[in-house]
GROMACS .gro file of C-alpha atoms in nm:
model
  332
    1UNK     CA    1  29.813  10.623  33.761
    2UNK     CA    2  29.697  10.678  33.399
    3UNK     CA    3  29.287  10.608  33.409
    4UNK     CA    4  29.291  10.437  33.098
    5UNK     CA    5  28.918  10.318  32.942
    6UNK     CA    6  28.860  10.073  32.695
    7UNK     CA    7  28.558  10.070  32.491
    8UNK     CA    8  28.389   9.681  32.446
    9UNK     CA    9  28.178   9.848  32.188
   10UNK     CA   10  27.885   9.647  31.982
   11UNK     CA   11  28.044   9.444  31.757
   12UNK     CA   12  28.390   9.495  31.876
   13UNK     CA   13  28.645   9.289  31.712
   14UNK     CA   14  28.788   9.076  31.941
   15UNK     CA   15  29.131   9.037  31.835
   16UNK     CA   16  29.151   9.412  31.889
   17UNK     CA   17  29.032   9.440  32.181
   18UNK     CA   18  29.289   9.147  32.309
   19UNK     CA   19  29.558   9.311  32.157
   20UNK     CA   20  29.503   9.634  32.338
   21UNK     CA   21  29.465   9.451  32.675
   22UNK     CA   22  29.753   9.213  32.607
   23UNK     CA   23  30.022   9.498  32.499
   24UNK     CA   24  29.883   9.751  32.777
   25UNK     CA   25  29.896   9.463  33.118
   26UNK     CA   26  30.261   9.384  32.956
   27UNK     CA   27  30.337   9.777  33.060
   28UNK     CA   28  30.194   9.728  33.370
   29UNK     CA   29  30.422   9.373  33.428
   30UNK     CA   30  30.728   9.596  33.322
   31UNK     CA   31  30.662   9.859  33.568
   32UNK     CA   32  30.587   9.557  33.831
   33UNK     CA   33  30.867   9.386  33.754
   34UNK     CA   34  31.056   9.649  33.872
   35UNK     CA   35  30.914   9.680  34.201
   36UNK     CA   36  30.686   9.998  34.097
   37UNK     CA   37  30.287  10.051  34.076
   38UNK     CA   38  30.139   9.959  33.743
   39UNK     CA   39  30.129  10.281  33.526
   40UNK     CA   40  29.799  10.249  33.375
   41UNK     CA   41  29.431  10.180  33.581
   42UNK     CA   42  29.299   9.971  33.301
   43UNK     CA   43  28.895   9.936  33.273
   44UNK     CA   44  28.651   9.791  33.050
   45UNK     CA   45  28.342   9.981  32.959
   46UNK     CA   46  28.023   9.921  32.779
   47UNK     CA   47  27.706  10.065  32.709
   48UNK     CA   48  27.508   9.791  32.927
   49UNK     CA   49  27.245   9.997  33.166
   50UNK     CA   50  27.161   9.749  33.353
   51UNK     CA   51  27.214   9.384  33.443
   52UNK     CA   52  27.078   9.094  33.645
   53UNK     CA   53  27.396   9.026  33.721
   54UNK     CA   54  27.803   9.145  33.701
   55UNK     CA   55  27.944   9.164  33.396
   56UNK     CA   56  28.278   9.013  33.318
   57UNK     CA   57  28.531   9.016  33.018
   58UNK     CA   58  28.807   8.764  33.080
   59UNK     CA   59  28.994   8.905  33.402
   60UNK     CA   60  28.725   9.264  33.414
   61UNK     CA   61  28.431   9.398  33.530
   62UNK     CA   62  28.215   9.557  33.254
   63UNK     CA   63  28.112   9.931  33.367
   64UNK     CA   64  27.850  10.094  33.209
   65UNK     CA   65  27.971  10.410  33.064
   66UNK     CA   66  27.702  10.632  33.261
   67UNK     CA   67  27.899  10.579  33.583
   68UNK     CA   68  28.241  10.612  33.414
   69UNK     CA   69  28.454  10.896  33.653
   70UNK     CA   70  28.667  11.123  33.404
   71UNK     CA   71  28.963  10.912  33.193
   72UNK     CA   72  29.265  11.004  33.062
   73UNK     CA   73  29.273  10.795  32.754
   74UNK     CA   74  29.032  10.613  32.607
   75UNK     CA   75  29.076  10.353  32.329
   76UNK     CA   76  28.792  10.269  32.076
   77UNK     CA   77  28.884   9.878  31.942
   78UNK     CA   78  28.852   9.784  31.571
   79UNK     CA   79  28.443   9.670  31.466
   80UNK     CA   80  28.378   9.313  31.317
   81UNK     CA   81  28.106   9.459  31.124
   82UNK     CA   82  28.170   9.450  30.755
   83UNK     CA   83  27.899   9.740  30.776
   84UNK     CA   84  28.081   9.976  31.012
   85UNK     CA   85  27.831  10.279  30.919
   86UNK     CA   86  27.537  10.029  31.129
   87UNK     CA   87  27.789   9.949  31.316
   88UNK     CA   88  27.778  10.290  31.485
   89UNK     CA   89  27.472  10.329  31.440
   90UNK     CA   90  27.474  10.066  31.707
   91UNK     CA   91  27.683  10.272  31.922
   92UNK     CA   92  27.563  10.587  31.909
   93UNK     CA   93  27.477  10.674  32.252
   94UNK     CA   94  27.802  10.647  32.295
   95UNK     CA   95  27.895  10.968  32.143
   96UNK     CA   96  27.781  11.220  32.386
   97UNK     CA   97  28.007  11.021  32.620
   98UNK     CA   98  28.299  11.077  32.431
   99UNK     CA   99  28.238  11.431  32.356
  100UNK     CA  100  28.231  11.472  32.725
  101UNK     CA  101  28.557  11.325  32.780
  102UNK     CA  102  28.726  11.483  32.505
  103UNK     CA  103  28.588  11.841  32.626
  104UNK     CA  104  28.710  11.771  32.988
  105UNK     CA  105  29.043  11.655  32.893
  106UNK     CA  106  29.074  11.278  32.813
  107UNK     CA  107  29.259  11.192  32.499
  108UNK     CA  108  29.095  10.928  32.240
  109UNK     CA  109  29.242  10.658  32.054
  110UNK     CA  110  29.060  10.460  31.773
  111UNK     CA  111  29.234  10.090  31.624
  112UNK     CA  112  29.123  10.039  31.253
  113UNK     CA  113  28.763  10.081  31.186
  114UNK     CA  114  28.713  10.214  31.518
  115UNK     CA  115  28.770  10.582  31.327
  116UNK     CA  116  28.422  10.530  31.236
  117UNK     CA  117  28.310  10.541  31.556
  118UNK     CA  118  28.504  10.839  31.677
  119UNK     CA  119  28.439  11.035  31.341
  120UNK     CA  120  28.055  11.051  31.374
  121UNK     CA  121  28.152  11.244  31.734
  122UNK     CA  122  28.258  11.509  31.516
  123UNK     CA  123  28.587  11.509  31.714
  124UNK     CA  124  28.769  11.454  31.412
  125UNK     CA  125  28.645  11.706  31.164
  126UNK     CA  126  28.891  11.981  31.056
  127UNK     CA  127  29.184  11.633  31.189
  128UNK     CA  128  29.379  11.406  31.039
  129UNK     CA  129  29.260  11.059  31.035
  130UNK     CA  130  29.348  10.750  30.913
  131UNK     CA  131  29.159  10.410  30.926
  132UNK     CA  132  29.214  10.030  30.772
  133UNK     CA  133  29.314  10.096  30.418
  134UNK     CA  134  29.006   9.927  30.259
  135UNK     CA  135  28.753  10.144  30.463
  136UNK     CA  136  28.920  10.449  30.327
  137UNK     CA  137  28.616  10.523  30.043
  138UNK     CA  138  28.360  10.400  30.252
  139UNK     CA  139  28.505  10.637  30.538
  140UNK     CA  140  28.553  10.969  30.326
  141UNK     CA  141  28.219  10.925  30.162
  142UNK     CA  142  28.075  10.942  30.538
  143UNK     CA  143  28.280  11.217  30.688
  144UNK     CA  144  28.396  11.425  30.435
  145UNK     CA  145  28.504  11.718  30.692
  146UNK     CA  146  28.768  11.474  30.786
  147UNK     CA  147  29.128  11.512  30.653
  148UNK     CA  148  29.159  11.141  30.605
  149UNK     CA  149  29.524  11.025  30.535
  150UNK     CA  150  29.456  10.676  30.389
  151UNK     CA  151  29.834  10.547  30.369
  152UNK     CA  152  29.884  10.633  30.697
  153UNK     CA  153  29.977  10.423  31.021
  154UNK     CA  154  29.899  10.659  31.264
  155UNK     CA  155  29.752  11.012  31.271
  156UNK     CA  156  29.814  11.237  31.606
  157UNK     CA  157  29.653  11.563  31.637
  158UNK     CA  158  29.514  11.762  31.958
  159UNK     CA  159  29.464  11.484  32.155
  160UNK     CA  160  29.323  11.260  31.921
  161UNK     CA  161  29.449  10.931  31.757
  162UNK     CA  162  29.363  10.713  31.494
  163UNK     CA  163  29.547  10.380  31.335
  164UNK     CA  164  29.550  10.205  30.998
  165UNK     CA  165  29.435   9.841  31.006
  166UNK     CA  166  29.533   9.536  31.160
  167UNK     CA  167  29.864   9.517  31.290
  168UNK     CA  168  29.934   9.909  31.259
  169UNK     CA  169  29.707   9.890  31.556
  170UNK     CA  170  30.032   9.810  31.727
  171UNK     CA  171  30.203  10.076  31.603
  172UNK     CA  172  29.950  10.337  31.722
  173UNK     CA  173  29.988  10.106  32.077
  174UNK     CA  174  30.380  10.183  32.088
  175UNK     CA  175  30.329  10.543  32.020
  176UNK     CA  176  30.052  10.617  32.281
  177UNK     CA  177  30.327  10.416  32.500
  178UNK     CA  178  30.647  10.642  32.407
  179UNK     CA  179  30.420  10.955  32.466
  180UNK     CA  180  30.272  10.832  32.805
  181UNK     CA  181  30.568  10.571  32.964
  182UNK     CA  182  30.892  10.684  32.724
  183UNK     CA  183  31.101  10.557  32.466
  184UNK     CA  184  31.267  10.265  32.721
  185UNK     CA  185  30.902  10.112  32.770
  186UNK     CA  186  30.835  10.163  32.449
  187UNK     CA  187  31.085   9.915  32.270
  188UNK     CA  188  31.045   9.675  32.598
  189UNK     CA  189  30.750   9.635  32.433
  190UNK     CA  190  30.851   9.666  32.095
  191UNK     CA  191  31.087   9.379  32.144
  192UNK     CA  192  30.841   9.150  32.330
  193UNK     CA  193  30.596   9.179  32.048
  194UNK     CA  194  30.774   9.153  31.765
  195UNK     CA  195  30.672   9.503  31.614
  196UNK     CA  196  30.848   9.628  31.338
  197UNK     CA  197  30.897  10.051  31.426
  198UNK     CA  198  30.992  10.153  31.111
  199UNK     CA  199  30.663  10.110  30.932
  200UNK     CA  200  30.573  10.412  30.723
  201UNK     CA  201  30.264  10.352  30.584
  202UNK     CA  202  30.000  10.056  30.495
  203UNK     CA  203  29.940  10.128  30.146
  204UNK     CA  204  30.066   9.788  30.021
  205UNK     CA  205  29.821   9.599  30.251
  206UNK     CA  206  29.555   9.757  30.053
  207UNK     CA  207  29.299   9.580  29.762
  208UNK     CA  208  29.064   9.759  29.542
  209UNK     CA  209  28.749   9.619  29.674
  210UNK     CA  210  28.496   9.867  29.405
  211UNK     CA  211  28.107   9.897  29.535
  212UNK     CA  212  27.921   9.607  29.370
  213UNK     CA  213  27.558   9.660  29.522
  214UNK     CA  214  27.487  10.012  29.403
  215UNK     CA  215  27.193   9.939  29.218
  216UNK     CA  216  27.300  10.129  28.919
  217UNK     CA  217  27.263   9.919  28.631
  218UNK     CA  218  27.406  10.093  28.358
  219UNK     CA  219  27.715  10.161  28.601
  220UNK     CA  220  27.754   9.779  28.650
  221UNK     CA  221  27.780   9.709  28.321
  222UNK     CA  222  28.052  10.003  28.288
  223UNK     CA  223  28.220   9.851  28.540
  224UNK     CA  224  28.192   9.476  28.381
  225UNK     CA  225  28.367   9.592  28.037
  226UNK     CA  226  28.699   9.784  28.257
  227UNK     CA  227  28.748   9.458  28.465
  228UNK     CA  228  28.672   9.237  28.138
  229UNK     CA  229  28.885   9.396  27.931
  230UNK     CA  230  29.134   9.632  28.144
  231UNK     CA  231  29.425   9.486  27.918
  232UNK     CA  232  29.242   9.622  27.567
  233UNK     CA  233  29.093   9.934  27.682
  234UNK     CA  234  29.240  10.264  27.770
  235UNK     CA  235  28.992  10.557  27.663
  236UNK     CA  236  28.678  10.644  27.794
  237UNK     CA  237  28.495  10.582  27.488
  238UNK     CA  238  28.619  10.186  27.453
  239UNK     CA  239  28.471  10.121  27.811
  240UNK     CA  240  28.116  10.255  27.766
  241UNK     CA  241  28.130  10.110  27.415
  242UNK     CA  242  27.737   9.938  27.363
  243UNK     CA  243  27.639  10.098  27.701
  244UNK     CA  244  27.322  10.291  27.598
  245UNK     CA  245  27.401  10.641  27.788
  246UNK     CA  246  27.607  10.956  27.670
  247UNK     CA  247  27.986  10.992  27.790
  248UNK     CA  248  27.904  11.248  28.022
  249UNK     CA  249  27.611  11.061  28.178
  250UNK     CA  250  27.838  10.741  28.234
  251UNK     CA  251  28.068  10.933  28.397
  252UNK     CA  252  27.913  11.145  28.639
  253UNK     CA  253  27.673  10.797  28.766
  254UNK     CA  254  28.006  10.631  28.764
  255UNK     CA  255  28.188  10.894  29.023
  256UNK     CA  256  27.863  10.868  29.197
  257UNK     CA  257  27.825  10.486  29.251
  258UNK     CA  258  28.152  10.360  29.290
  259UNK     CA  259  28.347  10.704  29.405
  260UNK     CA  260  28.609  10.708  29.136
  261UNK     CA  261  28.619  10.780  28.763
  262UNK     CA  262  28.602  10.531  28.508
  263UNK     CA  263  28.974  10.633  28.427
  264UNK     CA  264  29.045  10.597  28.786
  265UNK     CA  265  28.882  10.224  28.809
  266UNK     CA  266  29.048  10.122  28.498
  267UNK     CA  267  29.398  10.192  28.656
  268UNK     CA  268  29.324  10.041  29.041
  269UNK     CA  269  29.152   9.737  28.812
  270UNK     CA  270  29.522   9.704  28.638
  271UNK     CA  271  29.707   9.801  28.934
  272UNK     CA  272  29.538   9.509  29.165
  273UNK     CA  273  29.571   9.267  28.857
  274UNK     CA  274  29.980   9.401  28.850
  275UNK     CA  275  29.998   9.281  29.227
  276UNK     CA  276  29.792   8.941  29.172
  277UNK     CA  277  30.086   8.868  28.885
  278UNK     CA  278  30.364   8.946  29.144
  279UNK     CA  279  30.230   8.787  29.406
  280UNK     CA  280  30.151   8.480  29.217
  281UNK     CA  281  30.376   8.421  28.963
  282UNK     CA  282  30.734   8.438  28.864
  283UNK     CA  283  30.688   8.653  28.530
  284UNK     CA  284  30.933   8.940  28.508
  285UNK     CA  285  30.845   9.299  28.552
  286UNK     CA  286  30.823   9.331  28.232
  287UNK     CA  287  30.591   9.049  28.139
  288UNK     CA  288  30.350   9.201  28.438
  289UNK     CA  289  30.319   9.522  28.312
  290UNK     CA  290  30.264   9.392  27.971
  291UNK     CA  291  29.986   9.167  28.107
  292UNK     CA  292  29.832   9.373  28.316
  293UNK     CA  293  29.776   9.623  28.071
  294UNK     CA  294  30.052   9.877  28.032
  295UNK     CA  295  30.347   9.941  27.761
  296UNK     CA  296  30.580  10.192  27.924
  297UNK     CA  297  30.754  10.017  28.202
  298UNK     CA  298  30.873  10.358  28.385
  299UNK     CA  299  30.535  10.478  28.387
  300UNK     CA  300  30.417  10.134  28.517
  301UNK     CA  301  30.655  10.188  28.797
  302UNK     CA  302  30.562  10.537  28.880
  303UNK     CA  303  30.220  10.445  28.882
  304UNK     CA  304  30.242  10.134  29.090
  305UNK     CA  305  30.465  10.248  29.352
  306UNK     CA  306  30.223  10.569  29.423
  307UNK     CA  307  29.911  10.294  29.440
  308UNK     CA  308  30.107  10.054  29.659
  309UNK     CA  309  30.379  10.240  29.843
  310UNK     CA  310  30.646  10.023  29.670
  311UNK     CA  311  30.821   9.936  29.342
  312UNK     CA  312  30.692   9.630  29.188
  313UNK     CA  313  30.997   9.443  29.284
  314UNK     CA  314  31.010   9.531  29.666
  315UNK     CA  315  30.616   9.433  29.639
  316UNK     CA  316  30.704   9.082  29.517
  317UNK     CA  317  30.970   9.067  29.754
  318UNK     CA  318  30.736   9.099  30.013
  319UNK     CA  319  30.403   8.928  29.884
  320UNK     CA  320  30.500   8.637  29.619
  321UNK     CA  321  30.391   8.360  29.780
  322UNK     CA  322  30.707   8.135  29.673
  323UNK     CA  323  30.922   8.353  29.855
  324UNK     CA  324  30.677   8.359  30.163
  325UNK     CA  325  30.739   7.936  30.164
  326UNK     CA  326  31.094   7.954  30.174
  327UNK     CA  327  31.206   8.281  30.403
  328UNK     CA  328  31.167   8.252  30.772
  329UNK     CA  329  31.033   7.930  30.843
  330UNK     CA  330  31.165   7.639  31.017
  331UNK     CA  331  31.031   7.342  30.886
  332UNK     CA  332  31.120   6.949  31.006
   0.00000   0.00000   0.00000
């Protein structure tokens, strides 16, 4: 039996850590159901020292981690923490634990932001990585010996595993499942969750969410003329217009507060406004790149399909939220 440990971490999400208990007991039913011994020993573990009392979450007893035997996998669930650098901080004395593991042979999973976690063991420098698609800055700014593969659903290397957010938490599930049970488990379970398998990458899920709180003031007010006026402008020299600091000045604090160039902000600005449009409203193609600041419709394309993983039409297939009324619904 497969000693599988799951993490109830500080400030665990908790519709990741359900999801990971749900999908993992189903492969245990499946093995019950036909009349063999569930495949994985599933336990809950925490960083709790002591207690006046047991510990329970739902069905399991919380361990503390200190008297944790050796695992075979161990699965680090998404944070809640919109802060997910003091969210680890939080956890920290957790890392020496899974450092252990990893050296003695267990394999580690994280789900989502969870790659925080699992990056500040320093088990994932010189690795690919990937981690929900709007950590991605925040995540490469903090581990930048980390081969981070933003678009990604899942990243596998030496033992290590890491998801993109949300739901491709249960695509990294269905892999650790084909690797450990095989590929008939795998699409019982496929098939009793409803999981798409042929997801290739969560790029489309993303939004530019830009660093507001800086503290930079002269880099706010850069930022204030792209998103005020990302239709209009298109050099350099037309954002920082009345900002009183040199070209090269703007730049570099730019790059510095916000992790992109001014060139770069101006297009995810447009980009994100190009999606809004789709998503929103009926205009054509055309009319949304016109609005949203370009003037060379293949370029638009090119650009927007590299930002969201898809052409502008496929994106409103997916997104516009007439469509989403009308397609697979039942209604009285």
């Amino acid at each position: 039996m497969v000693q599988l440990a799951l993490l109830i971490t500080n400030r665990h999400r908790l519709l990741s850590v359900a999801a990971i208990l749900d999908v993992f007991e189903s492969v245990n039913r499946f093995y019950e159901s036909n009349g063999e011994s569930h495949f994985f020993d599933i336990k809950l573990f925490t960083l709790a020292t002591e207690s006046p009392g047991v510990m329970t979450f739902g069905s399991y007893e919380l361990q503390p981690v200190r008297t944790a035997a050796q695992q075979d996998l161990i699965l680090i669930p998404a944070f809640s923490a919109t802060d997910t650098n003091e969210a680890v901080q939080e956890n920290r004395p957790l890392i020496p634990w899974l450092q252990q593991q990893y050296q003695q042979g267990a394999e580690i999973a994280s789900f989502c932001t969870g790659a925080f976690l699992l990056a500040a063991t320093g088990l994932l420098n010189g690795k690919s990585a990937t981690t929900h698609v709007n950590a991605t800055a925040s995540f490469a700014a903090t581990f930048p010996a980390v081969r981070l593969y933003g678009d990604a659903i899942v990243t596998d290397e030496a033992g290590i595993y890491t998801s993109g957010g949300a739901t491709s938490s249960f695509h990294l599930m269905l892999h650790l499942i084909k690797l450990y049970c095989g590929r008939e488990v795998t699409i019982h379970i496929a098939k009793l969750f409803a999981i798409d398998m042929d997801r290739e990458q969560q790029a489309y899920f993303g939004t530019f969410q830009p660093p507001q709180h800086h503290g930079d003031n002269l880099v706010t007010m850069a930022q204030r003329r792209i998103e005020d006026a990302y239709q209009d402008v298109s050099t350099i020299e037309e954002m920082i217009q009345d900002i009183p600091a040199s070209r090269r000045n703007v730049v570099r604090r730019f790059k510095l507060a916000t992790g992109v160039t001014p060139i770069e902000y101006l297009q995810k600005t447009r980009i994100e406004a190009a999606k809004k449009l789709l998503e929103q409203t009926d205009q054509s193609v055309l009319e949304v790149m016109l609005n949203s600041g370009y003037n060379d419709l293949k370029a638009f394309r090119q650009l927007f399909k590299k930002s969201a993983g898809m052409t502008p039409k496929s994106y409103r297939e997916k997104f516009n939220a007439g469509r989403m009324e009308s397609v697979g619904y039942a209604r009285k």
